[in-house]
Amino acid sequence: MKSILFTFALGIVFTSSFAQNQVALNTNAATASTKFPSLDKSPMDMVYFPADYPMQKTQNKITEVPLIRVIYSRPQKDNRIIFGELIEYNGIWRMGANEATEIEFFKEVSVGGKKIAKGRYTLYAIPTPSKWTLIINKETDVWGAFIYDQKKDLVRVDLPVQKLDTPIEALSMTFYKSDKGAQLQIAWDLSSVSLPIDLNK
């Protein structure tokens, strides 16, 4: 009886080991044959308000809940003239590269005097030499501005362009505190704009 049990147990161990090895072999074969995309020229990045919220959370130093997050791709200047050439004036721009830039509000906010509910949205802009019309649109998970639909705009805000002395190589965004909540600062090449976001709701 003991011999039968030992043989049965040995069979289970062998079968289990064989199955695990087969899974490992199949996984390795799949990985070897998988074609991964090459490194993107406009890498994706993310900014939070309050700033560095995930790092503060990891270090157990958070004193505030996350309020806003922006996910965007960062194209490079690469010796090009950006606004007026690469990005045409008076045309709709995805506010980055690849997928349209996404903004997420973790609570109700107000932008341009209009209330916007908690949720995910896309950011577009219509640049001119003196101002950008910044747009918050409710259509999400889209590539570029090819299916942009003005009917889905929630708000449009005109922002004056600030001219910079030194060009910014990669499209850059950051948040800083303001009296009413936050400002989203956006800069690339020699142009910068700032979007006020009222969080006191």
Short mmCIF file of N, CA and C in Angstrom, two decimals, residues 32-196:
data_model
loop_
_atom_site.label_atom_id
_atom_site.label_comp_id
_atom_site.label_asym_id
_atom_site.label_seq_id
_atom_site.Cartn_x
_atom_site.Cartn_y
_atom_site.Cartn_z
N ALA A 32 9.86 35.40 -27.03
CA ALA A 32 10.87 35.49 -28.08
C ALA A 32 10.25 35.89 -29.42
N SER A 33 9.01 35.49 -29.67
CA SER A 33 8.38 35.78 -30.95
C SER A 33 7.56 37.07 -30.94
N THR A 34 7.38 37.68 -29.76
CA THR A 34 6.59 38.90 -29.65
C THR A 34 7.36 40.08 -30.23
N LYS A 35 6.70 40.87 -31.06
CA LYS A 35 7.31 42.07 -31.61
C LYS A 35 6.84 43.28 -30.82
N PHE A 36 7.74 43.81 -30.00
CA PHE A 36 7.41 44.98 -29.20
C PHE A 36 7.63 46.24 -30.01
N PRO A 37 6.82 47.28 -29.76
CA PRO A 37 7.02 48.53 -30.50
C PRO A 37 8.35 49.17 -30.12
N SER A 38 8.94 49.90 -31.05
CA SER A 38 10.20 50.59 -30.77
C SER A 38 9.95 51.76 -29.84
N LEU A 39 11.01 52.27 -29.27
CA LEU A 39 10.90 53.40 -28.34
C LEU A 39 10.29 54.60 -29.05
N ASP A 40 9.24 55.16 -28.45
CA ASP A 40 8.54 56.28 -29.07
C ASP A 40 9.39 57.54 -29.02
N LYS A 41 9.32 58.34 -30.07
CA LYS A 41 10.08 59.59 -30.11
C LYS A 41 9.47 60.65 -29.20
N SER A 42 8.21 60.45 -28.84
CA SER A 42 7.52 61.40 -27.95
C SER A 42 7.02 60.63 -26.74
N PRO A 43 7.88 60.37 -25.76
CA PRO A 43 7.50 59.52 -24.63
C PRO A 43 6.35 60.08 -23.83
N MET A 44 5.57 59.19 -23.24
CA MET A 44 4.42 59.59 -22.43
C MET A 44 4.87 59.97 -21.04
N ASP A 45 4.24 60.97 -20.46
CA ASP A 45 4.59 61.44 -19.12
C ASP A 45 3.30 61.76 -18.36
N MET A 46 3.45 62.04 -17.09
CA MET A 46 2.29 62.27 -16.22
C MET A 46 2.63 63.29 -15.15
N VAL A 47 1.71 64.21 -14.89
CA VAL A 47 1.90 65.19 -13.80
C VAL A 47 0.65 65.20 -12.93
N TYR A 48 0.87 65.37 -11.64
CA TYR A 48 -0.21 65.41 -10.66
C TYR A 48 -0.28 66.77 -9.98
N PHE A 49 -1.46 67.06 -9.47
CA PHE A 49 -1.63 68.13 -8.49
C PHE A 49 -2.39 67.54 -7.31
N PRO A 50 -1.83 67.60 -6.09
CA PRO A 50 -0.53 68.16 -5.72
C PRO A 50 0.63 67.44 -6.43
N ALA A 51 1.73 68.18 -6.59
CA ALA A 51 2.88 67.66 -7.31
C ALA A 51 3.45 66.43 -6.62
N ASP A 52 3.93 65.50 -7.45
CA ASP A 52 4.61 64.28 -6.97
C ASP A 52 3.75 63.47 -6.01
N TYR A 53 2.43 63.47 -6.24
CA TYR A 53 1.55 62.74 -5.32
C TYR A 53 1.93 61.27 -5.18
N PRO A 54 2.16 60.52 -6.28
CA PRO A 54 2.50 59.10 -6.10
C PRO A 54 3.76 58.87 -5.27
N MET A 55 4.78 59.72 -5.47
CA MET A 55 6.01 59.57 -4.69
C MET A 55 5.76 59.87 -3.22
N GLN A 56 4.99 60.94 -2.96
CA GLN A 56 4.66 61.27 -1.57
C GLN A 56 3.87 60.14 -0.91
N LYS A 57 2.98 59.52 -1.68
CA LYS A 57 2.19 58.41 -1.14
C LYS A 57 3.09 57.22 -0.82
N THR A 58 4.03 56.92 -1.72
CA THR A 58 4.96 55.81 -1.50
C THR A 58 5.80 56.02 -0.25
N GLN A 59 6.16 57.27 0.01
CA GLN A 59 6.99 57.60 1.16
C GLN A 59 6.16 57.90 2.41
N ASN A 60 4.84 57.66 2.31
CA ASN A 60 3.93 57.90 3.44
C ASN A 60 4.00 59.34 3.93
N LYS A 61 4.08 60.27 2.98
CA LYS A 61 4.21 61.69 3.34
C LYS A 61 3.03 62.51 2.82
N ILE A 62 1.98 61.86 2.35
CA ILE A 62 0.88 62.61 1.76
C ILE A 62 0.10 63.37 2.83
N THR A 63 -0.24 64.58 2.50
CA THR A 63 -1.07 65.41 3.37
C THR A 63 -2.34 65.85 2.66
N GLU A 64 -2.41 65.58 1.33
CA GLU A 64 -3.56 65.96 0.53
C GLU A 64 -3.94 64.81 -0.40
N VAL A 65 -5.18 64.77 -0.80
CA VAL A 65 -5.62 63.77 -1.77
C VAL A 65 -5.27 64.27 -3.18
N PRO A 66 -5.15 63.37 -4.17
CA PRO A 66 -4.90 63.84 -5.54
C PRO A 66 -6.12 64.58 -6.08
N LEU A 67 -5.89 65.66 -6.78
CA LEU A 67 -6.98 66.49 -7.29
C LEU A 67 -7.05 66.51 -8.81
N ILE A 68 -5.86 66.51 -9.47
CA ILE A 68 -5.82 66.58 -10.93
C ILE A 68 -4.64 65.74 -11.42
N ARG A 69 -4.81 65.13 -12.60
CA ARG A 69 -3.72 64.40 -13.23
C ARG A 69 -3.78 64.64 -14.73
N VAL A 70 -2.62 64.86 -15.33
CA VAL A 70 -2.53 65.01 -16.79
C VAL A 70 -1.58 63.94 -17.33
N ILE A 71 -2.02 63.25 -18.39
CA ILE A 71 -1.19 62.27 -19.08
C ILE A 71 -1.00 62.77 -20.51
N TYR A 72 0.26 62.90 -20.92
CA TYR A 72 0.52 63.48 -22.25
C TYR A 72 1.82 62.94 -22.83
N SER A 73 1.92 62.95 -24.16
CA SER A 73 3.16 62.61 -24.84
C SER A 73 3.96 63.89 -25.08
N ARG A 74 5.31 63.74 -25.04
CA ARG A 74 6.18 64.91 -25.04
C ARG A 74 7.04 64.99 -26.30
N PRO A 75 6.52 65.58 -27.37
CA PRO A 75 7.35 65.75 -28.57
C PRO A 75 8.51 66.70 -28.32
N GLN A 76 9.57 66.53 -29.12
CA GLN A 76 10.79 67.33 -28.99
C GLN A 76 10.81 68.46 -30.04
N LYS A 77 11.49 69.53 -29.68
CA LYS A 77 11.66 70.63 -30.63
C LYS A 77 12.55 70.21 -31.79
N ASP A 78 13.70 69.60 -31.49
CA ASP A 78 14.59 69.02 -32.50
C ASP A 78 14.92 70.01 -33.61
N ASN A 79 15.31 71.23 -33.22
CA ASN A 79 15.73 72.28 -34.15
C ASN A 79 14.63 72.75 -35.10
N ARG A 80 13.39 72.45 -34.77
CA ARG A 80 12.28 72.90 -35.61
C ARG A 80 11.62 74.14 -35.04
N ILE A 81 10.96 74.91 -35.89
CA ILE A 81 10.10 76.00 -35.43
C ILE A 81 8.75 75.37 -35.13
N ILE A 82 8.30 75.48 -33.89
CA ILE A 82 7.12 74.73 -33.48
C ILE A 82 5.83 75.44 -33.86
N PHE A 83 5.55 76.57 -33.23
CA PHE A 83 4.27 77.21 -33.43
C PHE A 83 4.30 78.12 -34.66
N GLY A 84 3.33 77.89 -35.52
CA GLY A 84 3.28 78.61 -36.79
C GLY A 84 3.82 77.78 -37.93
N GLU A 85 4.56 76.69 -37.62
CA GLU A 85 5.08 75.81 -38.66
C GLU A 85 4.69 74.35 -38.38
N LEU A 86 5.38 73.70 -37.42
CA LEU A 86 5.02 72.33 -37.09
C LEU A 86 3.57 72.25 -36.59
N ILE A 87 3.24 73.15 -35.65
CA ILE A 87 1.86 73.28 -35.17
C ILE A 87 1.28 74.54 -35.82
N GLU A 88 0.38 74.35 -36.74
CA GLU A 88 -0.16 75.49 -37.48
C GLU A 88 -1.03 76.36 -36.59
N TYR A 89 -0.93 77.66 -36.79
CA TYR A 89 -1.80 78.59 -36.09
C TYR A 89 -3.25 78.40 -36.54
N ASN A 90 -4.16 78.58 -35.59
CA ASN A 90 -5.61 78.53 -35.82
C ASN A 90 -6.13 77.13 -36.15
N GLY A 91 -5.30 76.12 -35.94
CA GLY A 91 -5.75 74.75 -36.15
C GLY A 91 -5.86 74.01 -34.82
N ILE A 92 -6.65 72.93 -34.80
CA ILE A 92 -6.83 72.17 -33.58
C ILE A 92 -5.60 71.30 -33.33
N TRP A 93 -5.09 71.30 -32.09
CA TRP A 93 -3.87 70.58 -31.72
C TRP A 93 -4.16 69.69 -30.53
N ARG A 94 -3.65 68.49 -30.54
CA ARG A 94 -3.92 67.50 -29.50
C ARG A 94 -3.19 67.79 -28.18
N MET A 95 -2.45 68.86 -28.12
CA MET A 95 -1.71 69.26 -26.91
C MET A 95 -0.60 68.27 -26.56
N GLY A 96 0.04 67.75 -27.59
CA GLY A 96 1.12 66.81 -27.39
C GLY A 96 1.33 66.03 -28.67
N ALA A 97 1.61 64.73 -28.53
CA ALA A 97 1.77 63.84 -29.67
C ALA A 97 1.00 62.56 -29.40
N ASN A 98 0.85 61.74 -30.43
CA ASN A 98 0.19 60.45 -30.28
C ASN A 98 -1.26 60.61 -29.79
N GLU A 99 -1.62 59.94 -28.69
CA GLU A 99 -2.98 60.07 -28.16
C GLU A 99 -3.22 61.51 -27.70
N ALA A 100 -4.46 61.96 -27.81
CA ALA A 100 -4.79 63.30 -27.32
C ALA A 100 -4.51 63.36 -25.82
N THR A 101 -3.97 64.49 -25.39
CA THR A 101 -3.65 64.68 -23.98
C THR A 101 -4.89 64.52 -23.12
N GLU A 102 -4.72 63.85 -22.00
CA GLU A 102 -5.84 63.54 -21.12
C GLU A 102 -5.68 64.25 -19.77
N ILE A 103 -6.76 64.82 -19.29
CA ILE A 103 -6.77 65.42 -17.96
C ILE A 103 -7.85 64.73 -17.13
N GLU A 104 -7.53 64.43 -15.89
CA GLU A 104 -8.51 63.81 -14.99
C GLU A 104 -8.67 64.67 -13.75
N PHE A 105 -9.93 64.97 -13.43
CA PHE A 105 -10.26 65.70 -12.21
C PHE A 105 -10.80 64.69 -11.19
N PHE A 106 -10.27 64.72 -9.99
CA PHE A 106 -10.69 63.80 -8.94
C PHE A 106 -11.83 64.37 -8.09
N LYS A 107 -12.27 65.56 -8.45
CA LYS A 107 -13.41 66.20 -7.80
C LYS A 107 -13.99 67.21 -8.78
N GLU A 108 -15.15 67.75 -8.49
CA GLU A 108 -15.72 68.79 -9.35
C GLU A 108 -14.84 70.03 -9.29
N VAL A 109 -14.61 70.63 -10.44
CA VAL A 109 -13.79 71.84 -10.52
C VAL A 109 -14.53 72.87 -11.36
N SER A 110 -13.92 74.03 -11.49
CA SER A 110 -14.46 75.06 -12.37
C SER A 110 -13.33 75.58 -13.25
N VAL A 111 -13.59 75.63 -14.55
CA VAL A 111 -12.61 76.15 -15.51
C VAL A 111 -13.32 77.15 -16.40
N GLY A 112 -12.78 78.34 -16.49
CA GLY A 112 -13.42 79.37 -17.30
C GLY A 112 -14.81 79.72 -16.83
N GLY A 113 -15.05 79.58 -15.54
CA GLY A 113 -16.35 79.89 -14.96
C GLY A 113 -17.39 78.80 -15.13
N LYS A 114 -17.00 77.66 -15.69
CA LYS A 114 -17.94 76.56 -15.89
C LYS A 114 -17.57 75.37 -15.03
N LYS A 115 -18.56 74.79 -14.36
CA LYS A 115 -18.32 73.61 -13.53
C LYS A 115 -18.09 72.39 -14.40
N ILE A 116 -17.10 71.60 -14.00
CA ILE A 116 -16.79 70.35 -14.71
C ILE A 116 -16.79 69.22 -13.69
N ALA A 117 -17.55 68.20 -13.97
CA ALA A 117 -17.70 67.09 -13.02
C ALA A 117 -16.42 66.27 -12.91
N LYS A 118 -16.29 65.59 -11.81
CA LYS A 118 -15.20 64.63 -11.61
C LYS A 118 -15.17 63.66 -12.79
N GLY A 119 -13.97 63.39 -13.33
CA GLY A 119 -13.88 62.46 -14.44
C GLY A 119 -12.69 62.71 -15.35
N ARG A 120 -12.62 61.93 -16.45
CA ARG A 120 -11.53 62.03 -17.42
C ARG A 120 -12.00 62.80 -18.65
N TYR A 121 -11.11 63.62 -19.18
CA TYR A 121 -11.41 64.42 -20.36
C TYR A 121 -10.16 64.54 -21.22
N THR A 122 -10.31 65.11 -22.42
CA THR A 122 -9.15 65.39 -23.25
C THR A 122 -8.92 66.90 -23.33
N LEU A 123 -7.66 67.24 -23.57
CA LEU A 123 -7.25 68.64 -23.72
C LEU A 123 -6.81 68.88 -25.16
N TYR A 124 -7.34 69.91 -25.75
CA TYR A 124 -6.90 70.37 -27.06
C TYR A 124 -6.58 71.86 -26.95
N ALA A 125 -5.92 72.37 -27.99
CA ALA A 125 -5.66 73.81 -28.03
C ALA A 125 -5.71 74.29 -29.47
N ILE A 126 -6.08 75.55 -29.62
CA ILE A 126 -5.99 76.23 -30.91
C ILE A 126 -5.00 77.38 -30.71
N PRO A 127 -3.74 77.20 -31.11
CA PRO A 127 -2.73 78.23 -30.87
C PRO A 127 -2.79 79.36 -31.90
N THR A 128 -2.49 80.57 -31.45
CA THR A 128 -2.24 81.72 -32.32
C THR A 128 -0.98 82.39 -31.74
N PRO A 129 -0.42 83.37 -32.41
CA PRO A 129 0.78 84.03 -31.88
C PRO A 129 0.57 84.68 -30.52
N SER A 130 -0.63 85.16 -30.23
CA SER A 130 -0.86 85.91 -29.00
C SER A 130 -1.66 85.16 -27.94
N LYS A 131 -2.40 84.13 -28.35
CA LYS A 131 -3.21 83.39 -27.37
C LYS A 131 -3.41 81.95 -27.82
N TRP A 132 -3.70 81.08 -26.85
CA TRP A 132 -4.17 79.73 -27.14
C TRP A 132 -5.59 79.62 -26.64
N THR A 133 -6.45 79.03 -27.44
CA THR A 133 -7.77 78.67 -26.95
C THR A 133 -7.67 77.23 -26.46
N LEU A 134 -7.70 77.07 -25.15
CA LEU A 134 -7.58 75.73 -24.57
C LEU A 134 -8.98 75.12 -24.43
N ILE A 135 -9.09 73.85 -24.81
CA ILE A 135 -10.39 73.18 -24.89
C ILE A 135 -10.39 71.94 -24.01
N ILE A 136 -11.43 71.78 -23.22
CA ILE A 136 -11.66 70.54 -22.49
C ILE A 136 -12.84 69.84 -23.16
N ASN A 137 -12.60 68.61 -23.61
CA ASN A 137 -13.56 67.87 -24.43
C ASN A 137 -13.87 66.54 -23.75
N LYS A 138 -15.09 66.06 -23.86
CA LYS A 138 -15.48 64.85 -23.14
C LYS A 138 -15.19 63.55 -23.87
N GLU A 139 -14.72 63.62 -25.11
CA GLU A 139 -14.35 62.40 -25.86
C GLU A 139 -12.96 61.96 -25.41
N THR A 140 -12.83 60.73 -24.92
CA THR A 140 -11.54 60.23 -24.42
C THR A 140 -11.05 59.05 -25.25
N ASP A 141 -9.79 58.67 -24.99
CA ASP A 141 -9.18 57.50 -25.64
C ASP A 141 -9.18 57.62 -27.15
N VAL A 142 -8.64 58.75 -27.63
CA VAL A 142 -8.56 59.00 -29.07
C VAL A 142 -7.12 59.33 -29.46
N TRP A 143 -6.77 59.01 -30.69
CA TRP A 143 -5.42 59.29 -31.20
C TRP A 143 -5.46 60.54 -32.05
N GLY A 144 -4.59 61.49 -31.69
CA GLY A 144 -4.54 62.74 -32.44
C GLY A 144 -5.81 63.55 -32.28
N ALA A 145 -6.08 64.40 -33.30
CA ALA A 145 -7.29 65.22 -33.28
C ALA A 145 -8.15 64.93 -34.51
N PHE A 146 -7.98 63.73 -35.07
CA PHE A 146 -8.63 63.41 -36.34
C PHE A 146 -10.14 63.27 -36.23
N ILE A 147 -10.63 62.86 -35.05
CA ILE A 147 -12.08 62.76 -34.89
C ILE A 147 -12.58 63.76 -33.84
N TYR A 148 -11.80 64.81 -33.63
CA TYR A 148 -12.23 65.85 -32.69
C TYR A 148 -13.61 66.38 -33.08
N ASP A 149 -14.49 66.50 -32.10
CA ASP A 149 -15.85 66.95 -32.34
C ASP A 149 -16.15 68.13 -31.41
N GLN A 150 -16.28 69.31 -31.99
CA GLN A 150 -16.52 70.51 -31.20
C GLN A 150 -17.80 70.41 -30.38
N LYS A 151 -18.76 69.61 -30.84
CA LYS A 151 -20.01 69.46 -30.09
C LYS A 151 -19.79 68.81 -28.72
N LYS A 152 -18.63 68.15 -28.56
CA LYS A 152 -18.34 67.49 -27.29
C LYS A 152 -17.46 68.34 -26.37
N ASP A 153 -17.23 69.60 -26.76
CA ASP A 153 -16.49 70.52 -25.90
C ASP A 153 -17.29 70.84 -24.65
N LEU A 154 -16.62 70.86 -23.52
CA LEU A 154 -17.25 71.29 -22.27
C LEU A 154 -16.97 72.76 -22.00
N VAL A 155 -15.76 73.19 -22.35
CA VAL A 155 -15.40 74.59 -22.12
C VAL A 155 -14.23 74.96 -23.02
N ARG A 156 -14.20 76.24 -23.40
CA ARG A 156 -13.07 76.83 -24.13
C ARG A 156 -12.61 78.05 -23.36
N VAL A 157 -11.30 78.17 -23.18
CA VAL A 157 -10.73 79.29 -22.42
C VAL A 157 -9.59 79.89 -23.22
N ASP A 158 -9.60 81.21 -23.41
CA ASP A 158 -8.50 81.89 -24.09
C ASP A 158 -7.40 82.22 -23.08
N LEU A 159 -6.18 81.80 -23.41
CA LEU A 159 -5.04 82.00 -22.52
C LEU A 159 -3.97 82.82 -23.24
N PRO A 160 -3.52 83.92 -22.66
CA PRO A 160 -2.47 84.72 -23.31
C PRO A 160 -1.15 83.97 -23.36
N VAL A 161 -0.43 84.13 -24.47
CA VAL A 161 0.87 83.48 -24.63
C VAL A 161 1.95 84.31 -23.95
N GLN A 162 2.75 83.65 -23.15
CA GLN A 162 3.92 84.26 -22.53
C GLN A 162 5.14 83.84 -23.36
N LYS A 163 5.92 84.81 -23.83
CA LYS A 163 7.11 84.51 -24.62
C LYS A 163 8.29 84.21 -23.69
N LEU A 164 9.01 83.15 -24.00
CA LEU A 164 10.14 82.72 -23.18
C LEU A 164 11.45 83.18 -23.81
N ASP A 165 12.45 83.41 -22.97
CA ASP A 165 13.77 83.81 -23.46
C ASP A 165 14.58 82.61 -23.95
N THR A 166 14.35 81.47 -23.32
CA THR A 166 15.08 80.25 -23.66
C THR A 166 14.10 79.18 -24.12
N PRO A 167 14.36 78.54 -25.26
CA PRO A 167 13.41 77.54 -25.76
C PRO A 167 13.34 76.30 -24.86
N ILE A 168 12.15 75.74 -24.75
CA ILE A 168 11.92 74.48 -24.04
C ILE A 168 12.00 73.36 -25.07
N GLU A 169 12.92 72.40 -24.88
CA GLU A 169 13.17 71.37 -25.89
C GLU A 169 11.98 70.42 -26.04
N ALA A 170 11.44 69.93 -24.93
CA ALA A 170 10.32 68.99 -24.99
C ALA A 170 9.08 69.66 -24.41
N LEU A 171 7.93 69.40 -25.02
CA LEU A 171 6.68 69.89 -24.47
C LEU A 171 6.62 69.54 -22.98
N SER A 172 6.33 70.53 -22.14
CA SER A 172 6.39 70.33 -20.70
C SER A 172 5.15 70.88 -20.02
N MET A 173 4.68 70.17 -19.00
CA MET A 173 3.53 70.61 -18.21
C MET A 173 3.82 70.41 -16.74
N THR A 174 3.30 71.32 -15.93
CA THR A 174 3.45 71.19 -14.49
C THR A 174 2.32 71.97 -13.82
N PHE A 175 2.07 71.65 -12.56
CA PHE A 175 1.07 72.37 -11.77
C PHE A 175 1.75 73.20 -10.69
N TYR A 176 1.12 74.31 -10.35
CA TYR A 176 1.51 75.04 -9.14
C TYR A 176 0.26 75.60 -8.49
N LYS A 177 0.37 75.87 -7.20
CA LYS A 177 -0.78 76.35 -6.44
C LYS A 177 -1.12 77.78 -6.78
N SER A 178 -2.41 78.08 -6.70
CA SER A 178 -2.89 79.45 -6.88
C SER A 178 -3.92 79.75 -5.80
N ASP A 179 -4.39 80.97 -5.76
CA ASP A 179 -5.35 81.37 -4.73
C ASP A 179 -6.62 80.53 -4.77
N LYS A 180 -7.08 80.19 -5.97
CA LYS A 180 -8.33 79.45 -6.10
C LYS A 180 -8.12 77.95 -6.28
N GLY A 181 -6.88 77.52 -6.37
CA GLY A 181 -6.63 76.09 -6.54
C GLY A 181 -5.32 75.80 -7.21
N ALA A 182 -5.33 75.73 -8.56
CA ALA A 182 -4.13 75.33 -9.28
C ALA A 182 -4.03 76.04 -10.62
N GLN A 183 -2.83 76.11 -11.12
CA GLN A 183 -2.57 76.57 -12.48
C GLN A 183 -1.83 75.43 -13.20
N LEU A 184 -2.29 75.10 -14.39
CA LEU A 184 -1.58 74.14 -15.23
C LEU A 184 -0.71 74.94 -16.19
N GLN A 185 0.60 74.87 -16.01
CA GLN A 185 1.54 75.59 -16.86
C GLN A 185 1.98 74.67 -18.00
N ILE A 186 1.87 75.18 -19.22
CA ILE A 186 2.22 74.41 -20.43
C ILE A 186 3.23 75.22 -21.22
N ALA A 187 4.35 74.58 -21.60
CA ALA A 187 5.40 75.32 -22.31
C ALA A 187 6.07 74.43 -23.34
N TRP A 188 6.40 75.04 -24.48
CA TRP A 188 7.18 74.36 -25.51
C TRP A 188 7.79 75.41 -26.41
N ASP A 189 9.01 75.16 -26.82
CA ASP A 189 9.76 76.10 -27.64
C ASP A 189 9.84 77.44 -26.90
N LEU A 190 9.32 78.51 -27.48
CA LEU A 190 9.41 79.83 -26.84
C LEU A 190 8.05 80.33 -26.35
N SER A 191 7.09 79.43 -26.22
CA SER A 191 5.74 79.82 -25.82
C SER A 191 5.30 79.09 -24.56
N SER A 192 4.53 79.80 -23.74
CA SER A 192 3.99 79.21 -22.52
C SER A 192 2.62 79.81 -22.23
N VAL A 193 1.72 78.98 -21.72
CA VAL A 193 0.41 79.45 -21.27
C VAL A 193 0.11 78.83 -19.92
N SER A 194 -0.85 79.41 -19.22
CA SER A 194 -1.21 78.92 -17.89
C SER A 194 -2.72 78.85 -17.77
N LEU A 195 -3.23 77.66 -17.41
CA LEU A 195 -4.68 77.44 -17.28
C LEU A 195 -5.09 77.48 -15.81
N PRO A 196 -5.92 78.45 -15.40
CA PRO A 196 -6.41 78.47 -14.01
C PRO A 196 -7.50 77.41 -13.81
#
